[in-house]
CSV table of C-alpha atoms in Angstrom, one decimal:
chain,number,residue,atom,x,y,z
A,1,MET,CA,64.9,98.5,83.2
A,2,ASN,CA,65.0,101.8,85.2
A,3,PHE,CA,65.0,105.3,83.8
A,4,LYS,CA,68.8,105.6,84.0
A,5,ASN,CA,69.4,102.5,81.9
A,6,VAL,CA,66.7,103.7,79.4
A,7,LEU,CA,68.5,107.0,79.1
A,8,LYS,CA,71.8,105.4,78.6
A,9,TYR,CA,70.4,103.2,75.8
A,10,VAL,CA,68.7,106.1,74.1
A,11,ILE,CA,71.9,108.2,74.1
A,12,SER,CA,74.1,105.3,72.9
A,13,LEU,CA,71.5,104.5,70.2
A,14,ALA,CA,71.3,108.1,69.1
A,15,ILE,CA,75.1,108.3,68.8
A,16,ALA,CA,75.2,105.1,66.8
A,17,GLY,CA,72.5,106.3,64.5
A,18,GLY,CA,74.1,109.7,64.0
A,19,LEU,CA,77.5,108.2,63.2
A,20,LEU,CA,75.9,105.6,60.8
A,21,TRP,CA,74.0,108.3,59.0
A,22,PHE,CA,77.1,110.5,58.7
A,23,THR,CA,79.3,107.7,57.3
A,24,PHE,CA,76.7,106.7,54.6
A,25,GLN,CA,76.2,110.4,53.7
A,26,GLN,CA,79.9,110.9,53.3
A,27,SER,CA,80.3,107.8,51.1
A,28,HIS,CA,77.2,108.5,49.0
A,29,LEU,CA,76.2,104.9,49.5
A,30,ASP,CA,72.5,104.0,49.4
A,31,ALA,CA,70.9,100.8,50.6
A,32,ALA,CA,70.4,99.3,47.2
A,33,ASP,CA,74.0,99.6,46.2
A,34,LEU,CA,75.1,98.3,49.6
A,35,TRP,CA,72.9,95.2,49.3
A,36,HIS,CA,73.9,94.6,45.7
A,37,LYS,CA,77.6,94.5,46.5
A,38,ILE,CA,77.2,92.4,49.7
A,39,SER,CA,74.8,89.9,48.0
A,40,THR,CA,77.6,89.1,45.4
A,41,ALA,CA,80.0,88.0,48.2
A,42,ASP,CA,81.4,84.5,48.2
A,43,PHE,CA,79.7,82.9,51.1
A,44,ARG,CA,82.3,80.3,51.5
A,45,TRP,CA,84.6,82.9,53.1
A,46,ILE,CA,81.7,84.0,55.4
A,47,LEU,CA,81.4,80.4,56.6
A,48,LEU,CA,85.1,80.3,57.3
A,49,SER,CA,84.9,83.5,59.2
A,50,ALA,CA,82.0,82.2,61.2
A,51,VAL,CA,84.1,79.1,62.2
A,52,LEU,CA,87.0,81.4,63.3
A,53,THR,CA,84.5,83.5,65.3
A,54,LEU,CA,83.4,80.4,67.2
A,55,VAL,CA,87.0,79.4,67.9
A,56,ALA,CA,87.7,82.9,69.2
A,57,HIS,CA,84.7,82.9,71.6
A,58,TRP,CA,85.6,79.4,72.8
A,59,SER,CA,89.2,80.5,73.4
A,60,ARG,CA,88.0,83.5,75.4
A,61,ALA,CA,85.9,81.2,77.6
A,62,GLU,CA,88.8,78.8,78.2
A,63,ARG,CA,91.1,81.8,79.1
A,64,TRP,CA,88.4,82.9,81.6
A,65,ARG,CA,88.3,79.4,83.1
A,66,THR,CA,92.0,79.6,83.6
A,67,LEU,CA,91.6,82.8,85.5
A,68,LEU,CA,88.8,81.4,87.6
A,69,GLU,CA,90.8,78.2,88.5
A,70,PRO,CA,92.7,79.6,91.5
A,71,VAL,CA,89.8,81.5,93.0
A,72,VAL,CA,86.8,79.2,92.9
A,73,PRO,CA,86.4,75.7,94.5
A,74,GLN,CA,85.3,74.2,91.2
A,75,ARG,CA,85.9,75.5,87.7
A,76,PRO,CA,82.9,75.9,85.5
A,77,THR,CA,82.6,73.6,82.5
A,78,SER,CA,83.8,74.8,79.1
A,79,LEU,CA,80.2,74.8,77.9
A,80,ASP,CA,79.0,77.0,80.8
A,81,ALA,CA,81.8,79.5,80.4
A,82,THR,CA,81.3,79.7,76.6
A,83,VAL,CA,77.5,80.1,77.0
A,84,SER,CA,78.2,82.9,79.5
A,85,VAL,CA,80.6,84.7,77.2
A,86,LEU,CA,78.2,84.5,74.3
A,87,THR,CA,75.3,85.8,76.4
A,88,GLY,CA,77.5,88.7,77.5
A,89,TYR,CA,78.2,89.6,73.9
A,90,LEU,CA,74.4,89.5,73.1
A,91,ALA,CA,73.7,91.8,76.1
A,92,ASN,CA,76.3,94.3,74.7
A,93,MET,CA,74.3,94.6,71.6
A,94,ALA,CA,71.4,95.9,73.6
A,95,LEU,CA,73.3,98.1,76.1
A,96,PRO,CA,77.0,99.0,75.9
A,97,ARG,CA,79.1,97.7,78.9
A,98,ALA,CA,76.2,95.5,80.1
A,99,GLY,CA,77.8,92.4,78.7
A,100,GLU,CA,80.3,91.9,81.5
A,101,VAL,CA,77.6,91.9,84.2
A,102,ALA,CA,75.3,89.7,82.1
A,103,ARG,CA,78.2,87.3,81.5
A,104,CYS,CA,79.0,87.0,85.2
A,105,GLY,CA,75.3,86.7,86.1
A,106,THR,CA,74.8,83.9,83.6
A,107,LEU,CA,77.9,82.0,85.0
A,108,TYR,CA,76.5,82.3,88.5
A,109,ARG,CA,73.2,80.9,87.3
A,110,LEU,CA,74.9,78.0,85.6
A,111,SER,CA,77.8,77.2,87.9
A,112,GLY,CA,77.3,79.1,91.1
A,113,VAL,CA,80.4,81.2,90.7
A,114,PRO,CA,80.1,84.4,92.8
A,115,VAL,CA,79.4,87.4,90.5
A,116,ASN,CA,81.9,89.8,92.1
A,117,VAL,CA,84.7,87.2,91.9
A,118,SER,CA,84.0,86.4,88.3
A,119,PHE,CA,83.6,90.1,87.5
A,120,GLY,CA,87.1,90.7,88.9
A,121,THR,CA,88.5,88.1,86.5
A,122,VAL,CA,86.7,89.7,83.6
A,123,VAL,CA,88.3,93.1,84.5
A,124,ALA,CA,91.6,91.3,84.7
A,125,GLU,CA,91.3,89.7,81.3
A,126,ARG,CA,90.1,93.0,79.8
A,127,LEU,CA,93.3,94.5,81.1
A,128,PHE,CA,95.3,91.9,79.1
A,129,ASP,CA,93.2,92.7,76.0
A,130,VAL,CA,94.0,96.3,76.3
A,131,ILE,CA,97.7,95.4,76.6
A,132,MET,CA,97.4,93.2,73.5
A,133,LEU,CA,95.6,96.0,71.6
A,134,LEU,CA,98.3,98.5,72.6
A,135,ILE,CA,101.0,96.0,71.3
A,136,LEU,CA,99.2,95.6,68.0
A,137,LEU,CA,98.6,99.3,67.7
A,138,GLY,CA,102.3,99.9,68.3
A,139,ALA,CA,103.3,97.2,65.7
A,140,THR,CA,100.8,98.7,63.2
A,141,PHE,CA,102.3,102.1,63.6
A,142,VAL,CA,105.8,100.8,63.1
A,143,LEU,CA,104.7,98.8,60.0
A,144,GLU,CA,102.3,101.4,58.5
A,145,PHE,CA,103.6,104.6,60.0
A,146,ASN,CA,103.1,106.8,57.0
A,147,ARG,CA,99.5,105.7,56.4
A,148,LEU,CA,98.4,105.7,60.0
A,149,SER,CA,100.0,109.0,61.0
A,150,GLN,CA,98.3,110.7,58.1
A,151,PHE,CA,95.0,109.0,59.0
A,152,PHE,CA,95.0,110.2,62.6
A,153,MET,CA,96.2,113.7,61.6
A,154,ASP,CA,93.3,114.0,59.1
A,155,PHE,CA,90.8,112.4,61.4
A,156,LEU,CA,91.6,114.4,64.6
A,157,GLY,CA,92.8,117.6,63.0
A,158,GLY,CA,91.0,120.7,64.1
A,159,LYS,CA,89.2,119.1,67.0
A,160,LEU,CA,91.1,121.0,69.7
A,161,PRO,CA,90.1,124.6,70.6
A,162,LYS,CA,92.2,127.3,68.9
A,163,GLY,CA,95.2,128.4,71.0
A,164,SER,CA,95.3,125.2,73.0
A,165,SER,CA,97.9,122.4,72.9
A,166,GLY,CA,97.8,118.8,73.8
A,167,SER,CA,100.2,119.3,76.7
A,168,SER,CA,98.1,122.1,78.3
A,169,ILE,CA,94.9,120.1,78.1
A,170,LEU,CA,96.7,117.1,79.6
A,171,ILE,CA,98.1,119.2,82.5
A,172,LEU,CA,94.6,120.6,83.2
A,173,ALA,CA,93.1,117.1,83.2
A,174,ILE,CA,95.7,115.8,85.6
A,175,ALA,CA,95.1,118.7,88.0
A,176,VAL,CA,91.4,118.2,88.0
A,177,VAL,CA,91.7,114.4,88.6
A,178,LEU,CA,94.2,115.0,91.5
A,179,GLY,CA,92.0,117.7,93.0
A,180,LEU,CA,88.9,115.4,93.0
A,181,GLY,CA,91.0,112.6,94.4
A,182,MET,CA,92.3,114.6,97.3
A,183,LEU,CA,88.8,115.9,98.1
A,184,ALA,CA,87.3,112.3,98.1
A,185,TRP,CA,90.2,111.1,100.3
A,186,PHE,CA,89.6,113.9,102.8
A,187,LEU,CA,85.8,113.2,103.0
A,188,PHE,CA,86.4,109.5,103.4
A,189,ASN,CA,88.8,109.9,106.3
A,190,ARG,CA,86.6,112.4,108.1
A,191,TYR,CA,83.5,110.2,107.9
A,192,ARG,CA,85.1,106.8,107.9
A,193,GLU,CA,83.5,105.6,111.2
A,194,ALA,CA,80.0,106.7,110.3
A,195,LEU,CA,80.4,105.0,106.9
A,196,GLY,CA,81.6,101.8,108.4
A,197,GLN,CA,78.3,101.3,110.2
A,198,HIS,CA,76.1,101.8,107.1
A,199,PRO,CA,74.8,98.6,105.6
A,200,ILE,CA,75.3,99.8,102.0
A,201,TYR,CA,78.9,100.5,102.8
A,202,GLN,CA,79.4,97.0,104.2
A,203,LYS,CA,77.8,95.5,101.1
A,204,VAL,CA,80.0,97.5,98.8
A,205,ARG,CA,83.0,96.7,100.8
A,206,GLY,CA,82.2,93.0,100.6
A,207,PHE,CA,81.6,93.3,96.9
A,208,LEU,CA,84.9,95.2,96.3
A,209,GLY,CA,86.7,92.5,98.4
A,210,GLY,CA,85.5,89.8,96.0
A,211,LEU,CA,86.3,92.0,93.1
A,212,MET,CA,89.9,92.4,94.3
A,213,GLU,CA,90.2,88.7,94.8
A,214,GLY,CA,89.2,88.2,91.2
A,215,LEU,CA,91.7,90.8,90.0
A,216,LEU,CA,94.5,89.1,91.9
A,217,SER,CA,93.7,85.8,90.2
A,218,VAL,CA,96.3,86.8,87.6
A,219,ARG,CA,99.0,86.5,90.2
A,220,LYS,CA,97.7,83.0,91.2
A,221,LEU,CA,97.5,81.5,87.8
A,222,ARG,CA,98.3,77.8,87.8
A,223,ARG,CA,98.8,77.6,84.1
A,224,PRO,CA,100.2,81.0,82.9
A,225,GLY,CA,101.3,79.5,79.6
A,226,VAL,CA,97.8,78.4,78.8
A,227,PHE,CA,96.5,81.8,79.6
A,228,LEU,CA,99.0,83.5,77.3
A,229,ALA,CA,98.4,81.0,74.6
A,230,HIS,CA,94.7,81.6,74.6
A,231,THR,CA,95.3,85.4,74.6
A,232,VAL,CA,97.4,85.1,71.4
A,233,LEU,CA,94.8,82.7,69.9
A,234,ILE,CA,91.9,85.1,70.6
A,235,TRP,CA,93.6,88.0,68.8
A,236,THR,CA,94.8,85.8,66.0
A,237,MET,CA,91.2,84.7,65.4
A,238,TYR,CA,90.1,88.3,65.6
A,239,TYR,CA,92.5,89.1,62.8
A,240,LEU,CA,91.6,86.2,60.6
A,241,MET,CA,87.8,86.7,61.2
A,242,SER,CA,88.0,90.0,59.3
A,243,TYR,CA,90.9,89.3,57.0
A,244,THR,CA,89.2,86.2,55.4
A,245,LEU,CA,86.2,88.4,54.6
A,246,PHE,CA,88.4,90.5,52.3
A,247,PHE,CA,88.5,87.6,49.8
A,248,ALA,CA,84.7,87.4,49.7
A,249,MET,CA,84.3,90.5,47.4
A,250,PRO,CA,86.3,91.4,44.3
A,251,ALA,CA,86.9,95.0,45.4
A,252,THR,CA,88.8,94.0,48.6
A,253,ALA,CA,90.3,90.6,47.5
A,254,ASP,CA,93.7,92.3,46.8
A,255,LEU,CA,94.1,93.9,50.2
A,256,GLY,CA,97.2,92.5,51.9
A,257,PRO,CA,97.9,91.2,55.4
A,258,LEU,CA,98.9,94.7,56.7
A,259,ALA,CA,95.6,96.1,55.7
A,260,GLY,CA,94.0,93.3,57.8
A,261,LEU,CA,96.1,94.3,60.8
A,262,THR,CA,95.3,98.0,60.4
A,263,ILE,CA,91.6,97.3,60.1
A,264,LEU,CA,91.7,95.0,63.2
A,265,VAL,CA,93.3,97.7,65.3
A,266,VAL,CA,91.2,100.6,64.1
A,267,GLY,CA,88.0,98.4,64.2
A,268,SER,CA,88.8,97.4,67.8
A,269,LEU,CA,88.9,101.1,68.8
A,270,GLY,CA,85.6,101.5,67.1
A,271,MET,CA,84.0,98.6,68.9
A,272,ALA,CA,85.2,100.1,72.2
A,273,ALA,CA,83.1,103.2,71.6
A,274,PRO,CA,79.9,103.6,73.7
A,275,THR,CA,77.5,102.5,71.0
A,276,PRO,CA,75.5,99.3,70.8
A,277,GLY,CA,77.8,96.7,69.3
A,278,GLY,CA,80.1,99.4,67.9
A,279,ILE,CA,77.5,100.4,65.4
A,280,GLY,CA,78.4,103.7,63.7
A,281,SER,CA,81.8,104.1,65.3
A,282,PHE,CA,83.1,100.9,63.7
A,283,HIS,CA,81.7,101.9,60.3
A,284,LEU,CA,83.2,105.4,60.5
A,285,LEU,CA,86.7,104.3,61.5
A,286,VAL,CA,87.1,101.3,59.3
A,287,GLY,CA,85.5,103.0,56.3
A,288,GLN,CA,87.9,105.9,56.6
A,289,VAL,CA,91.1,103.8,57.1
A,290,ALA,CA,90.1,101.6,54.1
A,291,LEU,CA,90.8,104.7,52.0
A,292,LEU,CA,94.5,104.5,52.9
A,293,TYR,CA,94.7,101.2,50.9
A,294,GLY,CA,93.2,102.5,47.7
A,295,LEU,CA,89.6,101.6,48.2
A,296,THR,CA,86.9,104.1,47.1
A,297,SER,CA,84.7,105.7,49.8
A,298,GLN,CA,81.8,103.4,48.8
A,299,ASP,CA,83.9,100.2,48.8
A,300,GLY,CA,85.4,101.1,52.1
A,301,GLN,CA,82.0,101.6,53.6
A,302,VAL,CA,80.8,98.3,52.1
A,303,LEU,CA,83.7,96.5,53.6
A,304,ALA,CA,83.1,98.1,57.1
A,305,THR,CA,79.4,97.2,56.9
A,306,PHE,CA,80.2,93.7,55.6
A,307,ILE,CA,82.7,92.9,58.4
A,308,HIS,CA,80.5,94.4,61.1
A,309,GLY,CA,77.4,92.7,59.7
A,310,VAL,CA,78.9,89.2,59.7
A,311,SER,CA,80.2,89.7,63.2
A,312,THR,CA,76.9,91.0,64.5
A,313,LEU,CA,74.9,88.2,62.9
A,314,MET,CA,77.2,85.6,64.6
A,315,VAL,CA,76.8,87.3,67.9
A,316,ILE,CA,73.0,87.3,67.6
A,317,ILE,CA,72.8,83.7,66.4
A,318,LEU,CA,75.2,82.3,69.0
A,319,GLY,CA,73.8,84.6,71.7
A,320,ILE,CA,70.2,83.4,71.1
A,321,ILE,CA,71.3,79.7,71.2
A,322,SER,CA,73.2,80.4,74.5
A,323,LEU,CA,70.1,82.1,76.0
A,324,LEU,CA,68.0,79.0,75.1
A,325,ILE,CA,70.6,76.8,76.8
A,326,VAL,CA,70.4,79.0,79.9
A,327,LEU,CA,66.6,78.9,80.0
A,328,LEU,CA,66.6,75.1,79.7
A,329,ARG,CA,69.0,74.6,82.5
A,330,ARG,CA,67.2,74.0,85.8
A,331,ASN,CA,69.9,72.5,88.0
A,332,LYS,CA,71.0,76.0,89.3
A,333,THR,CA,69.3,79.1,90.7
A,334,THR,CA,66.3,80.2,88.6
A,335,THR,CA,67.1,83.9,88.7
A,336,ILE,CA,70.2,86.0,88.3
A,337,PRO,CA,70.8,87.7,91.7
A,338,ASP,CA,71.4,91.3,92.5
A,339,VAL,CA,75.1,91.5,93.1
A,340,LEU,CA,74.8,93.5,96.3
A,341,ASP,CA,71.6,91.9,97.8
A,342,ASP,CA,72.4,88.2,97.4
A,343,PRO,CA,75.1,87.0,99.9
A,344,ARG,CA,75.9,84.1,97.6
A,345,ALA,CA,77.0,86.5,94.9
A,346,ILE,CA,79.4,88.2,97.3
A,347,LYS,CA,81.1,85.4,99.2
A,348,LEU,CA,82.9,82.3,98.1
A,349,GLU,CA,81.1,79.3,99.5
A,350,PRO,CA,83.3,76.7,101.3
């Protein structure tokens, strides 16, 4: 791991630790109280949530195989795809955003699928996940408008500088982006011929070509209905994974389905933050939004920690099992290649 990656990890870990400390300080919850409440949970609901988690990961792997179908000569097996997905989740626990690369690298080791092509399909499926999250966010706002509007106003209030408005900041951001884009385009056109002869440019161009092929796989889907069905199944499992855990503790057993939907959406936003495994950001957002449903600050934080803890434990267990499977497989390449240096990771083999 080079210095840049170490720095990224240290910064993300510091953010996670700071957010986690802040949330526990705000809720006045100590470790003894937290453990006492979690230890009284009904573990039958935890077991059910674990099964639903496994179904969600399998469904994600199957959806990925559907995307890969039109762009690779031979689809990877369901086991290879599932192992790769779980390995990627485990990598995300160590370093945010590293999971996608680890997932594609593992699939290359197991099935020989070029990394840049599979990475393009991962980007494509992430786009669909963002669309699903936006749909759920919109539905949640419609169904729980009063609660959520008050939550975001309280949570984000006072964050902007005095005298500034959202529209002025948006206009400034657009102007900066357009200016940088025009400058980059001017420099590229001026030095295009010289860049074209450089080996690094050629490697990057080859990589981007494969990436684009993966992205365009959405247009080439042979079974779009299967892809959409797995997308719905994934998010249904995500919802049930956390909702079933409500019933494991007396303080949260009476929360309704809409509370589950709200926590799914807000928790997903927390998991997208640049912290290892969403630590800290998930606890902060879910703990705060739980207050809207009548929970105390302590019970809200217990719920957030409980849901995140069960999910994290499943990722660690399934990820370690997947790593062992990868290490025991000897029928493919023995090392995960560098995406830009290994030609097999850049070109589709006939």
